[in-house]
Coordinates of C-alpha atoms in Angstrom, one line a residue:
M1045 CA 34.7 -151.4 19.1
N1046 CA 31.9 -154.1 20.5
Q1047 CA 30.7 -156.1 18.0
A1048 CA 28.4 -158.2 19.5
L1049 CA 26.6 -154.9 21.1
L1050 CA 26.8 -153.5 17.5
T1051 CA 25.2 -156.7 16.0
D1052 CA 22.2 -156.1 19.0
V1053 CA 21.5 -152.5 18.4
L1054 CA 21.4 -152.8 14.5
T1055 CA 19.1 -156.3 14.7
Q1056 CA 16.7 -156.5 17.7
P1057 CA 13.4 -155.2 18.1
L1058 CA 13.7 -152.0 20.9
L1059 CA 11.4 -151.3 23.4
V1060 CA 12.6 -147.4 23.5
E1061 CA 11.8 -143.7 23.7
S1062 CA 12.5 -142.3 21.0
S1063 CA 14.5 -139.5 22.3
Y1064 CA 16.5 -141.6 24.4
V1065 CA 17.6 -143.7 21.0
Y1066 CA 18.7 -140.3 19.2
A1067 CA 21.0 -139.1 21.9
Y1068 CA 22.5 -142.5 21.3
Y1069 CA 23.2 -142.1 17.5
M1070 CA 26.4 -140.1 18.2
Q1071 CA 27.7 -143.2 20.2
L1072 CA 26.2 -146.1 17.9
H1073 CA 27.8 -143.6 15.0
N1074 CA 31.3 -144.3 16.5
M1075 CA 31.0 -147.4 17.0
M1076 CA 30.2 -148.2 13.5
T1077 CA 33.3 -146.0 12.1
G1078 CA 35.7 -147.1 14.9
V1079 CA 35.9 -144.1 17.1
R1080 CA 37.3 -145.0 20.3
A1081 CA 37.2 -143.3 24.0
P1082 CA 40.9 -141.4 24.9
E1083 CA 43.6 -143.9 25.7
G1084 CA 44.2 -144.7 29.2
Y1085 CA 40.8 -143.4 30.0
D1086 CA 39.5 -145.6 33.4
Y1087 CA 36.4 -147.1 33.8
S1088 CA 36.3 -149.1 36.4
A1089 CA 35.3 -146.0 39.3
A1090 CA 31.9 -145.7 36.5
R1091 CA 31.9 -150.2 36.4
A1092 CA 32.1 -149.9 40.6
A1093 CA 29.6 -147.0 40.8
L1094 CA 26.7 -149.6 38.8
Q1095 CA 27.5 -152.6 41.5
P1096 CA 24.6 -153.3 43.7
F1097 CA 25.1 -153.0 47.3
S1098 CA 22.6 -153.0 50.7
V1099 CA 20.9 -150.9 52.5
T1100 CA 19.1 -149.9 56.3
S1101 CA 16.4 -147.4 56.7
S1102 CA 18.2 -145.9 59.4
S1103 CA 20.9 -144.5 57.0
V1104 CA 20.7 -145.1 53.8
I1105 CA 24.2 -145.4 52.7
K1106 CA 27.1 -148.1 51.4
V1107 CA 27.4 -150.3 54.2
N1108 CA 30.0 -152.6 53.0
S1109 CA 31.9 -152.9 49.5
Y1110 CA 30.2 -152.9 46.2
T1111 CA 30.3 -156.1 44.6
N1112 CA 29.7 -158.2 47.9
L1113 CA 26.6 -158.2 48.9
D1114 CA 27.4 -161.2 51.2
E1115 CA 28.7 -159.1 53.8
A1116 CA 25.0 -157.1 54.5
P1117 CA 24.2 -157.1 58.0
K1118 CA 20.7 -158.2 58.9
N1119 CA 17.3 -156.6 58.2
S1120 CA 19.6 -155.2 54.8
V1121 CA 17.4 -154.0 51.9
A1122 CA 19.8 -154.6 49.2
V1123 CA 19.9 -151.4 45.8
I1124 CA 21.0 -153.3 41.9
Q1125 CA 20.5 -150.9 39.9
L1126 CA 20.1 -150.4 35.8
K1127 CA 21.6 -147.3 34.6
G1128 CA 20.9 -146.8 31.0
P1129 CA 20.6 -148.2 27.7
V1130 CA 18.5 -152.1 28.4
I1131 CA 20.8 -154.7 27.1
K1132 CA 21.5 -158.3 28.0
N1133 CA 25.2 -158.6 27.8
S1134 CA 27.4 -156.1 30.3
Q1135 CA 29.9 -154.0 28.1
F1136 CA 33.4 -153.2 29.9
C1137 CA 33.0 -149.3 28.5
G1138 CA 29.4 -149.1 29.0
P1139 CA 26.2 -150.1 31.0
R1140 CA 25.7 -153.8 33.1
G1141 CA 23.6 -156.4 31.3
T1142 CA 20.4 -157.5 32.6
L1143 CA 22.3 -161.4 32.8
D1144 CA 24.3 -159.6 35.1
I1145 CA 21.2 -158.2 37.1
A1146 CA 19.7 -160.7 37.4
N1147 CA 22.2 -162.5 39.3
D1148 CA 22.3 -159.9 41.5
F1149 CA 18.6 -160.6 42.6
N1150 CA 20.1 -164.4 42.6
R1151 CA 22.3 -163.6 45.2
A1152 CA 20.2 -160.9 47.1
K1153 CA 17.5 -164.2 47.1
A1154 CA 19.9 -166.0 48.7
N1155 CA 21.7 -164.2 51.8
P1156 CA 19.3 -164.2 54.7
N1157 CA 20.6 -160.9 55.5
I1158 CA 18.9 -158.8 53.3
I1159 CA 14.3 -158.7 53.4
G1160 CA 13.8 -157.0 50.3
A1161 CA 15.4 -154.9 47.1
V1162 CA 15.6 -151.2 45.4
L1163 CA 15.7 -152.0 41.5
D1164 CA 17.4 -148.4 41.7
I1165 CA 16.6 -147.7 37.6
E1166 CA 17.2 -145.0 35.2
S1167 CA 16.4 -146.0 31.4
G1168 CA 14.5 -145.0 28.6
G1169 CA 14.1 -148.7 27.4
G1170 CA 16.6 -151.1 25.0
M1171 CA 16.3 -154.5 23.3
A1172 CA 13.3 -156.2 23.9
L1173 CA 15.2 -159.2 24.2
A1174 CA 16.9 -158.5 27.3
V1175 CA 13.7 -157.8 28.9
K1176 CA 13.0 -161.4 30.7
P1177 CA 16.0 -163.1 31.7
L1178 CA 16.0 -159.6 34.2
T1179 CA 12.0 -160.0 35.3
D1180 CA 12.8 -164.0 35.1
A1181 CA 15.0 -163.6 38.0
M1182 CA 13.4 -160.8 39.8
Q1183 CA 10.2 -163.3 39.7
S1184 CA 11.8 -165.9 41.7
F1185 CA 13.4 -163.1 44.1
M1186 CA 9.9 -162.2 44.7
E1187 CA 8.9 -165.4 45.8
Q1188 CA 10.0 -164.4 48.7
K1189 CA 10.9 -160.9 48.9
P1190 CA 9.8 -157.6 47.8
I1191 CA 11.2 -155.4 45.9
V1192 CA 10.5 -151.6 44.9
G1193 CA 11.0 -149.6 41.7
L1194 CA 12.9 -146.2 42.1
S1195 CA 12.3 -144.3 38.8
G1196 CA 15.2 -141.6 38.1
D1197 CA 14.5 -139.1 35.2
I1198 CA 13.1 -141.4 33.1
L1199 CA 11.5 -145.1 32.9
A1200 CA 10.2 -145.9 29.7
S1201 CA 9.5 -148.8 27.3
A1202 CA 11.6 -151.4 28.2
G1203 CA 13.0 -149.8 31.2
Y1204 CA 9.2 -149.4 32.4
Y1205 CA 8.2 -153.2 32.1
I1206 CA 11.0 -154.3 34.1
A1207 CA 10.0 -151.7 36.3
S1208 CA 6.5 -153.0 36.1
F1209 CA 7.1 -156.1 37.6
C1210 CA 7.9 -154.5 41.0
D1211 CA 5.8 -154.8 44.2
E1212 CA 5.5 -151.2 43.7
I1213 CA 7.0 -147.9 41.8
I1214 CA 8.3 -144.8 43.5
A1215 CA 9.2 -141.8 41.0
Q1216 CA 12.0 -138.9 42.6
H1217 CA 10.5 -136.5 40.5
P1218 CA 7.3 -135.1 39.6
R1219 CA 8.4 -134.6 35.8
S1220 CA 10.3 -137.7 35.6
I1221 CA 9.7 -139.3 32.2
I1222 CA 7.1 -141.8 32.5
G1223 CA 5.7 -144.6 30.3
S1224 CA 6.4 -145.3 26.1
I1225 CA 5.0 -149.0 26.7
G1226 CA 5.4 -149.7 22.8
T1227 CA 7.4 -151.5 20.1
M1228 CA 10.0 -150.1 17.3
L1229 CA 13.0 -151.7 15.7
A1230 CA 15.2 -149.2 13.4
F1231 CA 17.9 -150.2 11.1
A1232 CA 20.8 -148.3 9.5
D1233 CA 21.3 -149.6 6.1
A1234 CA 24.8 -149.0 5.9
K1235 CA 25.0 -150.7 2.4
A1236 CA 25.0 -147.4 -0.1
M1237 CA 27.9 -146.1 1.9
L1238 CA 30.0 -149.0 1.7
E1239 CA 29.6 -149.8 -1.8
K1240 CA 31.2 -146.3 -2.3
Q1241 CA 33.8 -148.2 -0.9
G1242 CA 34.1 -150.4 -3.3
I1243 CA 32.6 -153.2 -2.0
V1244 CA 30.0 -155.0 -3.9
F1245 CA 27.3 -157.3 -2.4
H1246 CA 25.7 -160.6 -3.1
E1247 CA 23.3 -163.0 -2.3
M1248 CA 22.7 -166.7 -2.5
Y1249 CA 20.1 -168.8 -1.5
A1250 CA 19.2 -172.5 -1.5
T1251 CA 16.0 -173.6 -3.7
K1252 CA 14.2 -174.0 -1.0
S1253 CA 15.0 -170.7 0.7
T1254 CA 12.9 -168.9 -0.5
H1255 CA 11.9 -167.3 2.8
K1256 CA 14.9 -167.0 4.2
N1257 CA 15.9 -163.5 5.0
K1258 CA 12.4 -162.8 3.3
T1259 CA 11.1 -160.2 6.1
F1260 CA 14.3 -158.5 6.5
R1261 CA 14.1 -157.9 2.5
E1262 CA 11.0 -156.3 2.2
A1263 CA 12.1 -153.7 4.7
S1264 CA 15.1 -153.1 3.1
S1265 CA 13.0 -152.4 0.3
G1266 CA 10.8 -150.1 1.5
N1267 CA 8.1 -152.4 2.9
Y1268 CA 7.8 -152.5 6.5
K1269 CA 4.5 -154.7 6.9
P1270 CA 6.2 -158.1 7.6
V1271 CA 8.2 -156.8 10.0
I1272 CA 5.5 -154.9 12.1
E1273 CA 2.6 -157.9 11.4
F1274 CA 5.4 -160.8 13.1
M1275 CA 7.9 -159.9 14.9
L1276 CA 6.8 -155.6 16.2
D1277 CA 2.9 -157.2 17.1
P1278 CA 3.9 -159.6 18.7
I1279 CA 6.1 -158.3 20.8
N1280 CA 4.0 -155.0 21.7
E1281 CA 1.3 -158.0 22.4
D1282 CA 3.4 -159.5 25.0
F1283 CA 4.6 -156.4 26.3
H1284 CA 1.2 -154.7 27.1
A1285 CA -0.5 -158.4 28.0
D1286 CA 2.6 -158.0 31.1
V1287 CA 1.9 -154.5 32.4
R1288 CA -1.9 -155.0 32.4
E1289 CA -1.1 -158.6 34.5
Q1290 CA 1.8 -156.7 36.8
R1291 CA 0.2 -153.4 37.6
G1292 CA -3.5 -154.8 37.6
A1293 CA -6.6 -152.5 38.9
K1294 CA -3.8 -150.3 39.1
L1295 CA -4.1 -148.4 35.6
S1296 CA -6.9 -146.3 34.9
S1297 CA -8.8 -147.1 32.0
S1298 CA -10.3 -143.8 31.5
E1299 CA -6.6 -143.0 30.2
E1300 CA -6.5 -144.7 26.5
L1301 CA -3.4 -143.7 25.5
I1302 CA -1.2 -145.6 28.2
F1303 CA -1.1 -148.4 25.3
K1304 CA -0.6 -146.7 22.3
G1305 CA 2.7 -145.7 23.8
E1306 CA 3.0 -142.3 25.0
T1307 CA 5.2 -140.6 27.6
F1308 CA 3.6 -138.8 30.9
M1309 CA 5.1 -137.1 33.9
A1310 CA 5.5 -138.5 37.0
D1311 CA 2.9 -137.1 38.9
Y1312 CA 0.2 -137.8 36.6
S1313 CA 1.1 -140.9 36.1
V1314 CA 0.5 -141.3 39.6
E1315 CA -3.3 -140.5 38.8
I1316 CA -2.9 -143.0 36.2
G1317 CA -1.1 -145.9 37.8
L1318 CA 1.6 -146.4 36.0
I1319 CA 3.6 -145.5 39.1
D1320 CA 2.8 -145.5 43.4
S1321 CA 3.9 -142.1 44.5
L1322 CA 6.7 -139.8 44.5
G1323 CA 9.5 -140.3 47.0
S1324 CA 13.6 -140.9 47.5
L1325 CA 15.6 -143.9 48.0
Q1326 CA 15.1 -143.1 51.6
D1327 CA 11.2 -143.6 50.9
A1328 CA 11.7 -146.6 49.2
V1329 CA 14.2 -148.8 51.8
L1330 CA 11.1 -147.6 53.7
R1331 CA 8.4 -148.9 51.6
V1332 CA 10.6 -152.2 51.7
E1333 CA 10.6 -152.7 54.7
E1334 CA 6.9 -152.5 55.5
L1335 CA 6.2 -154.7 52.6
S1336 CA 8.9 -157.5 53.8
A1337 CA 6.5 -157.3 57.1
G1338 CA 4.2 -160.9 56.2
Y1339 CA 5.4 -160.0 52.5
R1340 CA 3.2 -162.4 50.0
S1341 CA 4.3 -161.9 46.4
K1342 CA 1.9 -160.2 44.1
N1343 CA 3.0 -163.0 41.8
S1344 CA 2.6 -166.2 44.1
N1345 CA -0.1 -167.4 41.9
S1346 CA 1.4 -167.3 39.0
K1347 CA 4.6 -168.6 39.9
T1348 CA 2.7 -171.6 41.4
Q1349 CA 1.8 -171.9 37.3
I1350 CA 5.0 -171.4 35.9
K1351 CA 6.7 -174.4 38.2
N1352 CA 3.8 -176.5 37.4
M1353 CA 3.9 -176.1 33.9
S1354 CA 6.1 -178.8 33.0
K1355 CA 3.8 -181.1 35.0
I1356 CA 1.2 -180.5 32.7
A1357 CA 2.0 -181.8 29.2
N1358 CA -0.6 -183.7 28.7
I1359 CA -2.4 -180.8 28.3
D1360 CA -0.5 -179.1 26.4
A1361 CA -0.2 -181.5 24.1
L1362 CA -4.7 -181.1 23.5
A1363 CA -3.8 -177.7 22.2
G1364 CA -5.2 -177.5 18.7
V1365 CA -7.0 -181.2 18.7
A1366 CA -10.4 -180.9 18.0
S1367 CA -11.0 -184.8 18.9
P1368 CA -9.0 -186.0 21.1
T1369 CA -8.8 -189.9 21.9
Q1370 CA -9.8 -191.0 25.5
E1371 CA -6.2 -191.7 25.9
Q1372 CA -5.1 -188.7 25.2
L1373 CA -7.6 -187.1 27.9
D1374 CA -7.0 -189.9 30.3
L1375 CA -3.3 -189.0 30.3
A1376 CA -4.3 -185.1 30.2
N1377 CA -6.7 -186.2 33.2
A1378 CA -3.9 -187.1 34.9
D1379 CA -1.6 -184.0 34.9
L1380 CA -4.1 -182.3 36.3
T1381 CA -4.4 -184.7 39.4
T1382 CA -0.9 -184.5 39.5
I1383 CA -0.8 -180.5 39.8
G1384 CA -3.2 -181.4 42.7
V1385 CA -6.9 -180.3 40.8
T1386 CA -9.1 -183.0 42.1
G1387 CA -12.5 -180.6 41.3
A1388 CA -12.4 -181.1 37.3
T1389 CA -12.0 -182.9 34.6
L1390 CA -11.0 -182.9 30.9
V1391 CA -13.9 -184.4 28.7
T1392 CA -14.7 -184.0 25.2
E1393 CA -17.2 -181.6 23.5
A1394 CA -19.1 -184.4 22.5
F1395 CA -20.0 -185.6 25.8
I1396 CA -20.4 -182.2 27.1
T1397 CA -23.3 -182.2 24.2
E1398 CA -24.3 -185.3 24.9
A1399 CA -24.5 -184.9 29.0
A1400 CA -26.7 -181.7 28.4
G1401 CA -29.2 -183.9 26.2
V1402 CA -29.7 -186.0 29.1
T1403 CA -30.0 -182.9 31.5
A1404 CA -32.6 -181.5 29.8
K1405 CA -34.1 -184.9 29.2
N1406 CA -34.3 -185.0 32.6
V1407 CA -35.7 -181.4 33.5
T1408 CA -38.9 -182.7 31.5
L1409 CA -39.1 -185.8 32.6
T1410 CA -39.1 -184.1 36.2
E1411 CA -41.3 -181.1 35.3
S1412 CA -43.8 -183.7 34.5
L1413 CA -43.4 -186.2 37.5
A1414 CA -44.2 -182.9 39.7
A1415 CA -47.2 -182.1 37.7
A1416 CA -48.2 -185.9 38.1
N1417 CA -48.0 -185.8 41.7
T1418 CA -49.5 -182.4 42.0
A1419 CA -53.2 -184.0 40.3
N1420 CA -52.7 -186.9 42.5
K1421 CA -52.9 -185.0 45.0
T1422 CA -55.9 -183.0 44.3
A1423 CA -57.5 -186.0 43.8
S1424 CA -56.6 -187.4 46.9
D1425 CA -57.6 -184.5 48.8
S1426 CA -60.9 -184.5 46.8
L1427 CA -61.6 -187.9 47.5
V1428 CA -60.9 -187.7 51.5
L1429 CA -63.5 -184.6 51.1
A1430 CA -66.0 -186.9 49.5
N1431 CA -65.5 -189.8 51.9
A1432 CA -65.4 -187.2 54.7
K1433 CA -69.1 -185.9 53.5
I1434 CA -70.5 -189.7 53.3
I1435 CA -69.4 -190.4 57.0
G1436 CA -71.4 -187.4 57.7
L1437 CA -74.4 -188.5 55.9
E1438 CA -74.9 -191.0 57.1
A1439 CA -74.7 -190.0 60.5
Q1440 CA -77.4 -188.2 59.9
V1441 CA -79.3 -190.8 58.6
K1442 CA -78.9 -193.2 61.3
A1443 CA -80.0 -190.1 63.9
F1444 CA -83.2 -189.1 62.0
G1445 CA -84.1 -193.1 61.9
E1446 CA -84.1 -192.5 65.6
N1447 CA -86.3 -189.3 66.5
A1448 CA -89.9 -190.5 67.1
G1449 CA -92.3 -190.7 64.1
A1450 CA -89.6 -191.8 62.1
T1451 CA -91.7 -195.2 61.1
H1452 CA -95.7 -195.6 60.8
Q1453 CA -97.9 -196.9 64.0
K1454 CA -101.8 -196.6 65.1
A1455 CA -102.8 -194.6 67.5
G1456 CA -102.6 -195.7 70.8
G1457 CA -99.3 -197.5 70.1
D1458 CA -101.4 -200.4 68.1
E1459 CA -99.8 -201.0 64.9
E1460 CA -101.9 -200.7 61.5
P1461 CA -102.9 -203.7 60.0
V1462 CA -101.3 -205.2 57.3
V1463 CA -103.3 -205.2 54.0
T1464 CA -102.9 -207.8 52.1
G1465 CA -103.5 -208.2 48.6
E1466 CA -107.0 -209.9 48.3
E1467 CA -108.3 -206.9 50.9
Q1468 CA -107.3 -204.4 48.5
D1469 CA -111.1 -203.4 47.7
P1470 CA -111.3 -199.6 49.1
T1471 CA -114.5 -200.1 51.0
K1472 CA -113.2 -203.2 52.9
V1473 CA -110.4 -201.6 53.6
I1474 CA -111.9 -198.6 55.0
A1475 CA -114.0 -200.4 57.6
A1476 CA -111.2 -202.5 58.4
L1477 CA -109.6 -199.3 59.7
A1478 CA -109.5 -198.9 63.6
H1479 CA -111.6 -196.3 64.4
N1480 CA -114.1 -197.6 62.2
K1481 CA -114.4 -201.2 64.2
A1482 CA -114.1 -198.8 67.4
V1483 CA -117.7 -196.9 65.9
E1484 CA -119.7 -199.4 65.0
S1485 CA -118.8 -201.6 68.2
Y1486 CA -120.9 -198.1 69.6
L1487 CA -123.9 -198.2 67.2

């Protein structure tokens, strides 16, 4: 019996489709009770069948030994297999673990003759913590080469989680089971069985170890809320977030059961964006060859971000800091410069508030200045018009003054005599008029 596998199965949270779990209960029972496989059973053929191999589109056959990807001919496509439960460590008499499958991708990435890979996967799920070692290796592979997932009869839970990281997913049968995006934990309480055999359990905890194993003890007594809240929910949120990121806009927003753990037939899964198409291994290999031409990873931006994470320790240090010091901000801004971000600067919230106030004042002053300029222009325009009118009137006055009759003259061109103060007697004034004098000269 494999003690490590038994421990993992009984203690770790699972990303698994329920019917898939039931199919393995008998094997779990055999492991717990020590039932062994028949003596002399040869597992070598089963192990060999799960090894990676390489193919070309012209002939989808195994062109090299099962384990030697290094001898793949030029322009080959690696076919890497994940069959059965998702576990981290390979079993002598069972499925290969994600650590070994991740190494298959690393070997294929290093081989210049391999242009991409098909992940041939048939799994209803497995251990939640076994997913990341494989998806990390897949993302590294996809920095240079494409991966197309090829689903067998079931692609569910942790199996789908892994496949979602592929560039595309093809299902081999329209009735393949796809989905089960959810998280569960099942554990067997064998305490009663063991107690019947005379085994007595005693648990003792240090005085300050008040919360040690508390979540498990609560679950054993029937209170599952702590396990759900502190273990299952966080893992489930990661599962949902990764699937949303990897499948992106392909996922249908109208099918609300996708993220509630439901499973779907493959043909409908194409409609709602869980997978891309139906096809065979040949189709998957051809698609890898098509994608490899001018390949650009769908995760290229996120890969750069992951690589840069180690360079932004001072930015990470600001998490949860309400009022960072100027020194902390200077160090964080230095991190931004290190990763090539030159168009942004980290500042305090107080600085932003103060800057907003200054901006508001500047807006008010600008508006006031604009109003004053408008008034000044209006006054200037009025002054120009007034001056123009004055000049026009002066010209009219001058022209009028030059016309005949503008000044008084006596008949014949003689000017009228100027009447002094002494001559203002009416009789004398009348007598002094020129025409009266002319009359007198005739008399």
